[in-house]
C-alpha cells in the first residue's frame, strides 16, 4: 500500500478542466444545502495526490468572475474566459457589451487567464441555446483568442461538421492563438482524426471519454502526444457501469450519501480533481503502456499548450 501511494503521489498532473465554482463544492445540490462547503478540502486532496496546476472552467461572465476570485487565492489555479455554447444566449441582449465584458477580464488578468473558452457547439442541448446563436458567438470568440494569443478550450457535442467548418474558416486565427484542446471528447475515431489532422489541436479525456467500449477503442488509438487529462469535475467521474471502470486501480474512501459527508472521503457521484489519477490508469491500461511514462507525456503536452509563456 505504501508503494502504491508513493507512486501515485510521485506522478504529476494538470487538470485542464475543473468546474470548481460549481455549487456542489459549497455543499449545495439542487438548491439544497447537504453539507459544509468543502472546496478547500477538495483542493488540498488534489495537491496531495499529485496535482500541480488546475485550470478552472468558465462558461459565462459570472463564472469568470467567480473563477478569477478563486484563482487569486492560489498560484496553482488558473482559469479560462469564454461563453459555453449553451450560455451564448447571454450575448443577445447586448452583444457588444458581453463581448467587451469577456475581453476586459482577459486584459486585466493576464497572469491567471490562460485560455479562451469554454466555447464551441453543443447540438445535444439546443433547448438551452439555439443553433444559430451558438454558431455566431462561437466564431466571435475566436477573435478574442487571436487578439490575446490565447489557446482555445473547446466544447463539441454532436456538431462535428459545423465545428470543423468554423475551424477551417478561421484557421488563421487558430494558428495565431497557438491552437487549443477539444475537451471531454466522446466522438468517433474519424472525428478525432479530423481534429488532429487540422493541426494544433489536442484532445482532452475524462471519465465520459471512457464510458463505453467504443470510447475505449477510440482512446486506444489516439496519439499520446495529442492527449491531455481532465476530470470535468464535479461531473464526468468514472462510474462502476462504465467500460473504463474495470481498469481503475486507485480507490478513494467514498460515502454514498451527501448527508454523510466527511472531510476524509469523496462523495459518490461528485468527482474531484484527485480522481484524475483514475483517468490516467484507464488510458494506460487500454494502451498497455506504463502510466508513469504517459503521465509525463500528458503533463508536458499541457505545459506546451497552456503554460509555455509562464516563467
Tab-separated table of C-alpha atoms in Angstrom:
chain	number	residue	atom	x	y	z
A	1	UNK	CA	0.000	0.000	0.000
A	2	UNK	CA	2.814	2.413	0.819
A	3	UNK	CA	4.461	1.756	-2.548
A	4	UNK	CA	1.243	2.387	-4.455
A	5	UNK	CA	0.627	5.603	-2.538
A	6	UNK	CA	4.149	6.799	-3.247
A	7	UNK	CA	3.851	6.140	-6.971
A	8	UNK	CA	0.522	7.959	-7.157
A	9	UNK	CA	1.942	10.972	-5.371
A	10	UNK	CA	5.139	10.923	-7.430
A	11	UNK	CA	3.194	11.377	-10.675
A	12	UNK	CA	2.467	14.947	-11.727
A	13	UNK	CA	-0.861	16.046	-13.157
A	14	UNK	CA	-2.547	19.135	-14.541
A	15	UNK	CA	-6.340	19.037	-14.640
A	16	UNK	CA	-7.247	21.069	-17.719
A	17	UNK	CA	-10.951	21.226	-16.875
A	18	UNK	CA	-12.379	21.571	-13.365
A	19	UNK	CA	-15.667	23.302	-12.581
A	20	UNK	CA	-14.539	24.439	-9.149
A	21	UNK	CA	-17.126	27.218	-8.895
A	22	UNK	CA	-19.948	24.659	-9.005
A	23	UNK	CA	-22.263	24.880	-6.001
A	24	UNK	CA	-21.604	21.229	-5.136
A	25	UNK	CA	-18.278	22.314	-3.663
A	26	UNK	CA	-20.224	24.675	-1.421
A	27	UNK	CA	-22.276	21.709	-0.206
A	28	UNK	CA	-25.332	22.737	-2.220
A	29	UNK	CA	-27.186	20.316	-4.516
A	30	UNK	CA	-30.281	21.364	-6.448
A	31	UNK	CA	-30.675	24.422	-4.258
A	32	UNK	CA	-30.479	22.460	-1.006
A	33	UNK	CA	-27.524	22.504	1.371
A	34	UNK	CA	-26.415	18.987	2.297
A	35	UNK	CA	-23.020	19.529	3.956
A	36	UNK	CA	-20.468	22.267	4.757
A	37	UNK	CA	-18.582	23.981	1.951
A	38	UNK	CA	-15.502	21.856	1.321
A	39	UNK	CA	-13.656	23.279	-1.676
A	40	UNK	CA	-10.556	23.905	0.442
A	41	UNK	CA	-10.549	20.233	1.441
A	42	UNK	CA	-11.105	19.145	-2.162
A	43	UNK	CA	-8.156	21.238	-3.310
A	44	UNK	CA	-5.875	20.013	-0.542
A	45	UNK	CA	-6.733	16.433	-1.519
A	46	UNK	CA	-5.848	17.316	-5.112
A	47	UNK	CA	-2.439	18.744	-4.205
A	48	UNK	CA	-1.687	15.703	-2.043
A	49	UNK	CA	-2.434	13.417	-4.986
A	50	UNK	CA	-0.057	14.961	-7.492
A	51	UNK	CA	-1.973	17.882	-8.984
A	52	UNK	CA	0.473	20.660	-9.843
A	53	UNK	CA	-1.962	23.043	-11.533
A	54	UNK	CA	-5.707	23.168	-12.119
A	55	UNK	CA	-7.482	25.114	-14.849
A	56	UNK	CA	-10.905	26.272	-13.698
A	57	UNK	CA	-13.524	26.088	-16.428
A	58	UNK	CA	-15.587	29.231	-17.015
A	59	UNK	CA	-18.661	29.261	-19.234
A	60	UNK	CA	-20.096	32.774	-18.801
A	61	UNK	CA	-19.175	36.162	-17.335
A	62	UNK	CA	-20.484	35.205	-13.890
A	63	UNK	CA	-18.335	32.060	-13.928
A	64	UNK	CA	-15.316	34.103	-14.956
A	65	UNK	CA	-15.659	36.494	-12.029
A	66	UNK	CA	-16.012	33.637	-9.552
A	67	UNK	CA	-13.103	31.748	-11.108
A	68	UNK	CA	-10.820	34.767	-11.010
A	69	UNK	CA	-11.644	35.342	-7.362
A	70	UNK	CA	-10.812	31.725	-6.587
A	71	UNK	CA	-7.666	31.641	-8.717
A	72	UNK	CA	-6.322	34.738	-6.985
A	73	UNK	CA	-6.053	32.723	-3.769
A	74	UNK	CA	-3.621	30.098	-5.080
A	75	UNK	CA	-0.783	30.335	-7.591
A	76	UNK	CA	-1.605	26.837	-8.838
A	77	UNK	CA	-5.085	27.833	-10.025
A	78	UNK	CA	-5.842	29.354	-13.444
A	79	UNK	CA	-8.989	29.954	-15.458
A	80	UNK	CA	-10.494	30.110	-18.915
A	81	UNK	CA	-12.637	33.026	-20.107
A	82	UNK	CA	-15.500	32.467	-22.503
A	83	UNK	CA	-19.131	31.582	-23.148
A	84	UNK	CA	-20.141	27.922	-23.249
A	85	UNK	CA	-22.344	27.114	-26.267
A	86	UNK	CA	-25.360	26.609	-24.011
A	87	UNK	CA	-24.766	30.061	-22.481
A	88	UNK	CA	-24.292	32.004	-25.721
A	89	UNK	CA	-27.809	33.376	-25.382
A	90	UNK	CA	-26.334	35.728	-22.788
A	91	UNK	CA	-24.771	37.672	-25.663
A	92	UNK	CA	-28.142	38.555	-27.183
A	93	UNK	CA	-29.383	41.427	-25.033
A	94	UNK	CA	-26.231	43.465	-25.711
A	95	UNK	CA	-23.661	41.565	-27.827
A	96	UNK	CA	-21.024	44.312	-27.785
A	97	UNK	CA	-21.184	44.711	-24.012
A	98	UNK	CA	-20.998	40.983	-23.324
A	99	UNK	CA	-18.039	40.588	-25.659
A	100	UNK	CA	-16.283	43.531	-24.031
A	101	UNK	CA	-17.022	42.113	-20.576
A	102	UNK	CA	-15.157	38.944	-21.560
A	103	UNK	CA	-12.399	40.938	-23.225
A	104	UNK	CA	-11.847	43.245	-20.257
A	105	UNK	CA	-11.452	40.312	-17.879
A	106	UNK	CA	-8.821	38.738	-20.096
A	107	UNK	CA	-6.954	42.019	-20.422
A	108	UNK	CA	-6.974	42.706	-16.686
A	109	UNK	CA	-5.927	39.214	-15.611
A	110	UNK	CA	-3.176	38.102	-17.967
A	111	UNK	CA	-1.405	36.063	-15.265
A	112	UNK	CA	-4.450	33.962	-14.488
A	113	UNK	CA	-6.357	33.683	-17.771
A	114	UNK	CA	-4.687	31.067	-19.920
A	115	UNK	CA	-7.344	30.118	-22.494
A	116	UNK	CA	-10.426	31.389	-24.288
A	117	UNK	CA	-13.372	29.134	-23.609
A	118	UNK	CA	-15.204	27.070	-22.822
A	119	UNK	CA	-16.543	27.778	-26.300
A	120	UNK	CA	-17.812	25.690	-29.174
A	121	UNK	CA	-21.007	23.936	-30.256
A	122	UNK	CA	-23.438	21.659	-28.431
A	123	UNK	CA	-26.298	20.302	-30.525
A	124	UNK	CA	-27.332	17.858	-27.804
A	125	UNK	CA	-28.666	20.753	-25.730
A	126	UNK	CA	-30.289	23.113	-28.195
A	127	UNK	CA	-33.076	23.662	-25.671
A	128	UNK	CA	-30.600	25.879	-23.777
A	129	UNK	CA	-29.402	27.843	-26.809
A	130	UNK	CA	-30.446	27.618	-30.445
A	131	UNK	CA	-28.026	26.569	-33.159
A	132	UNK	CA	-27.673	29.894	-34.957
A	133	UNK	CA	-26.782	31.707	-31.737
A	134	UNK	CA	-24.181	29.083	-30.874
A	135	UNK	CA	-22.633	29.314	-34.345
A	136	UNK	CA	-22.391	33.099	-34.305
A	137	UNK	CA	-20.862	33.501	-30.880
A	138	UNK	CA	-18.518	30.533	-31.077
A	139	UNK	CA	-16.969	32.160	-34.110
A	140	UNK	CA	-16.969	35.566	-32.441
A	141	UNK	CA	-14.918	34.255	-29.519
A	142	UNK	CA	-12.154	33.119	-31.846
A	143	UNK	CA	-11.365	36.805	-32.297
A	144	UNK	CA	-10.638	37.031	-28.575
A	145	UNK	CA	-8.191	34.150	-28.818
A	146	UNK	CA	-6.451	35.783	-31.754
A	147	UNK	CA	-6.220	39.195	-30.086
A	148	UNK	CA	-4.708	37.918	-26.859
A	149	UNK	CA	-2.880	34.966	-28.437
A	150	UNK	CA	-4.502	32.576	-26.016
A	151	UNK	CA	-5.165	28.915	-26.821
A	152	UNK	CA	-8.736	27.644	-27.050
A	153	UNK	CA	-10.619	25.443	-24.603
A	154	UNK	CA	-13.183	23.892	-26.930
A	155	UNK	CA	-16.500	22.078	-26.492
A	156	UNK	CA	-18.066	19.932	-29.216
A	157	UNK	CA	-21.135	17.706	-28.866
A	158	UNK	CA	-22.937	16.184	-31.863
A	159	UNK	CA	-21.833	19.102	-34.044
A	160	UNK	CA	-18.639	17.920	-35.699
A	161	UNK	CA	-19.379	19.059	-39.243
A	162	UNK	CA	-20.299	22.633	-38.315
A	163	UNK	CA	-17.498	22.731	-35.733
A	164	UNK	CA	-14.887	21.864	-38.355
A	165	UNK	CA	-16.315	24.372	-40.841
A	166	UNK	CA	-15.822	27.153	-38.322
A	167	UNK	CA	-12.305	25.995	-37.527
A	168	UNK	CA	-11.377	25.837	-41.208
A	169	UNK	CA	-12.875	29.253	-41.888
A	170	UNK	CA	-10.829	30.698	-39.029
A	171	UNK	CA	-7.606	28.768	-39.489
A	172	UNK	CA	-5.551	31.957	-39.423
A	173	UNK	CA	-6.970	32.940	-36.031
A	174	UNK	CA	-6.385	29.481	-34.561
A	175	UNK	CA	-2.822	29.399	-35.821
A	176	UNK	CA	-2.243	32.855	-34.333
A	177	UNK	CA	-3.521	31.800	-30.911
A	178	UNK	CA	-1.489	28.589	-30.837
A	179	UNK	CA	-4.274	26.019	-31.191
A	180	UNK	CA	-6.325	24.502	-28.426
A	181	UNK	CA	-7.855	21.415	-26.862
A	182	UNK	CA	-11.203	19.791	-27.590
A	183	UNK	CA	-12.119	18.823	-24.072
A	184	UNK	CA	-14.269	15.937	-22.800
A	185	UNK	CA	-14.008	14.163	-26.128
A	186	UNK	CA	-16.561	11.407	-26.745
A	187	UNK	CA	-16.612	11.328	-30.531
A	188	UNK	CA	-15.697	8.749	-33.130
A	189	UNK	CA	-12.230	7.849	-34.336
A	190	UNK	CA	-12.987	9.583	-37.631
A	191	UNK	CA	-13.899	12.773	-35.773
A	192	UNK	CA	-10.735	12.548	-33.687
A	193	UNK	CA	-8.604	12.115	-36.809
A	194	UNK	CA	-10.298	15.121	-38.394
A	195	UNK	CA	-9.458	17.265	-35.376
A	196	UNK	CA	-5.868	16.064	-35.233
A	197	UNK	CA	-5.363	16.466	-38.976
A	198	UNK	CA	-6.428	20.104	-38.635
A	199	UNK	CA	-3.230	20.758	-36.710
A	200	UNK	CA	-2.541	22.449	-33.388
A	201	UNK	CA	-5.340	20.696	-31.534
A	202	UNK	CA	-5.217	18.333	-28.562
A	203	UNK	CA	-7.911	16.042	-27.204
A	204	UNK	CA	-8.952	16.197	-23.543
A	205	UNK	CA	-10.014	12.950	-21.896
A	206	UNK	CA	-12.055	12.381	-18.737
A	207	UNK	CA	-14.427	9.756	-17.351
A	208	UNK	CA	-17.054	10.462	-20.017
A	209	UNK	CA	-14.413	9.798	-22.661
A	210	UNK	CA	-14.008	6.288	-21.209
A	211	UNK	CA	-17.653	5.376	-20.743
A	212	UNK	CA	-18.295	2.770	-23.451
A	213	UNK	CA	-16.398	0.016	-25.191
A	214	UNK	CA	-16.434	2.156	-28.327
A	215	UNK	CA	-14.956	5.085	-26.390
A	216	UNK	CA	-12.100	2.905	-25.181
A	217	UNK	CA	-11.371	1.694	-28.708
A	218	UNK	CA	-11.088	5.306	-29.873
A	219	UNK	CA	-8.847	6.390	-26.984
A	220	UNK	CA	-6.597	3.395	-27.522
A	221	UNK	CA	-5.734	4.725	-30.979
A	222	UNK	CA	-5.175	8.364	-30.101
A	223	UNK	CA	-1.549	9.539	-30.314
A	224	UNK	CA	-0.126	10.231	-26.868
A	225	UNK	CA	1.471	13.469	-27.996
A	226	UNK	CA	-2.019	14.937	-28.555
A	227	UNK	CA	-3.714	13.843	-25.304
A	228	UNK	CA	-4.429	15.862	-22.153
A	229	UNK	CA	-6.078	14.776	-18.899
A	230	UNK	CA	-9.059	16.310	-17.147
A	231	UNK	CA	-11.826	15.467	-14.710
A	232	UNK	CA	-14.534	17.993	-15.711
A	233	UNK	CA	-15.436	17.714	-12.034
A	234	UNK	CA	-17.871	17.632	-10.326
A	235	UNK	CA	-19.128	15.788	-13.403
A	236	UNK	CA	-17.700	13.005	-15.584
A	237	UNK	CA	-16.394	10.653	-12.914
A	238	UNK	CA	-15.719	7.040	-13.843
A	239	UNK	CA	-18.787	5.141	-12.682
A	240	UNK	CA	-18.988	1.385	-11.940
A	241	UNK	CA	-21.222	0.994	-15.005
A	242	UNK	CA	-18.604	2.493	-17.330
A	243	UNK	CA	-16.454	0.290	-19.533
A	244	UNK	CA	-13.358	2.023	-18.205
A	245	UNK	CA	-14.102	1.213	-14.571
A	246	UNK	CA	-12.519	-2.243	-14.732
A	247	UNK	CA	-9.158	-0.582	-15.431
A	248	UNK	CA	-9.212	1.696	-12.350
A	249	UNK	CA	-6.772	0.707	-9.616
A	250	UNK	CA	-6.755	3.768	-7.346
A	251	UNK	CA	-9.655	3.728	-4.906
A	252	UNK	CA	-10.657	6.638	-2.681
A	253	UNK	CA	-12.736	6.414	0.520
A	254	UNK	CA	-16.274	7.308	-0.514
A	255	UNK	CA	-19.602	7.998	1.174
A	256	UNK	CA	-22.792	7.085	-0.672
A	257	UNK	CA	-24.971	9.908	0.608
A	258	UNK	CA	-24.180	13.631	0.596
A	259	UNK	CA	-25.578	13.966	4.098
A	260	UNK	CA	-22.914	11.508	5.314
A	261	UNK	CA	-20.156	13.905	4.240
A	262	UNK	CA	-16.825	13.676	5.985
A	263	UNK	CA	-13.641	15.563	5.185
A	264	UNK	CA	-11.743	12.311	4.658
A	265	UNK	CA	-14.000	10.841	1.956
A	266	UNK	CA	-15.266	11.659	-1.522
A	267	UNK	CA	-18.998	11.880	-2.183
A	268	UNK	CA	-20.317	9.226	-4.532
A	269	UNK	CA	-21.410	10.874	-7.788
A	270	UNK	CA	-19.406	14.086	-7.262
A	271	UNK	CA	-15.992	13.845	-8.877
A	272	UNK	CA	-12.888	15.710	-7.725
A	273	UNK	CA	-9.572	16.711	-9.311
A	274	UNK	CA	-7.743	13.995	-7.343
A	275	UNK	CA	-9.551	11.408	-9.477
A	276	UNK	CA	-7.504	12.417	-12.496
A	277	UNK	CA	-5.246	9.508	-11.494
A	278	UNK	CA	-8.086	7.140	-12.388
A	279	UNK	CA	-8.386	8.651	-15.868
A	280	UNK	CA	-4.684	8.025	-16.400
A	281	UNK	CA	-4.974	4.451	-15.135
A	282	UNK	CA	-7.692	3.590	-17.631
A	283	UNK	CA	-5.779	5.081	-20.551
A	284	UNK	CA	-2.538	3.342	-19.540
A	285	UNK	CA	-4.317	0.019	-19.175
A	286	UNK	CA	-6.083	0.061	-22.532
A	287	UNK	CA	-2.941	1.295	-24.286
A	288	UNK	CA	-0.828	-1.238	-22.343
A	289	UNK	CA	1.773	1.419	-21.599
A	290	UNK	CA	3.351	2.481	-18.267
A	291	UNK	CA	1.266	5.109	-16.531
A	292	UNK	CA	4.431	6.873	-15.338
A	293	UNK	CA	5.545	7.379	-18.934
A	294	UNK	CA	2.118	8.563	-20.080
A	295	UNK	CA	1.741	10.922	-17.124
A	296	UNK	CA	4.950	12.655	-18.129
A	297	UNK	CA	3.880	12.977	-21.770
A	298	UNK	CA	0.421	14.338	-20.950
A	299	UNK	CA	1.865	16.736	-18.384
A	300	UNK	CA	4.301	18.124	-20.944
A	301	UNK	CA	1.561	18.399	-23.580
A	302	UNK	CA	-0.384	20.605	-21.196
A	303	UNK	CA	2.602	22.773	-20.370
A	304	UNK	CA	3.313	23.206	-24.069
A	305	UNK	CA	-0.167	24.477	-24.896
A	306	UNK	CA	-1.185	26.465	-21.836
A	307	UNK	CA	1.948	27.387	-19.924
A	308	UNK	CA	4.686	27.931	-22.473
A	309	UNK	CA	4.679	31.653	-21.668
A	310	UNK	CA	4.816	31.080	-17.922
A	311	UNK	CA	8.097	31.836	-16.191
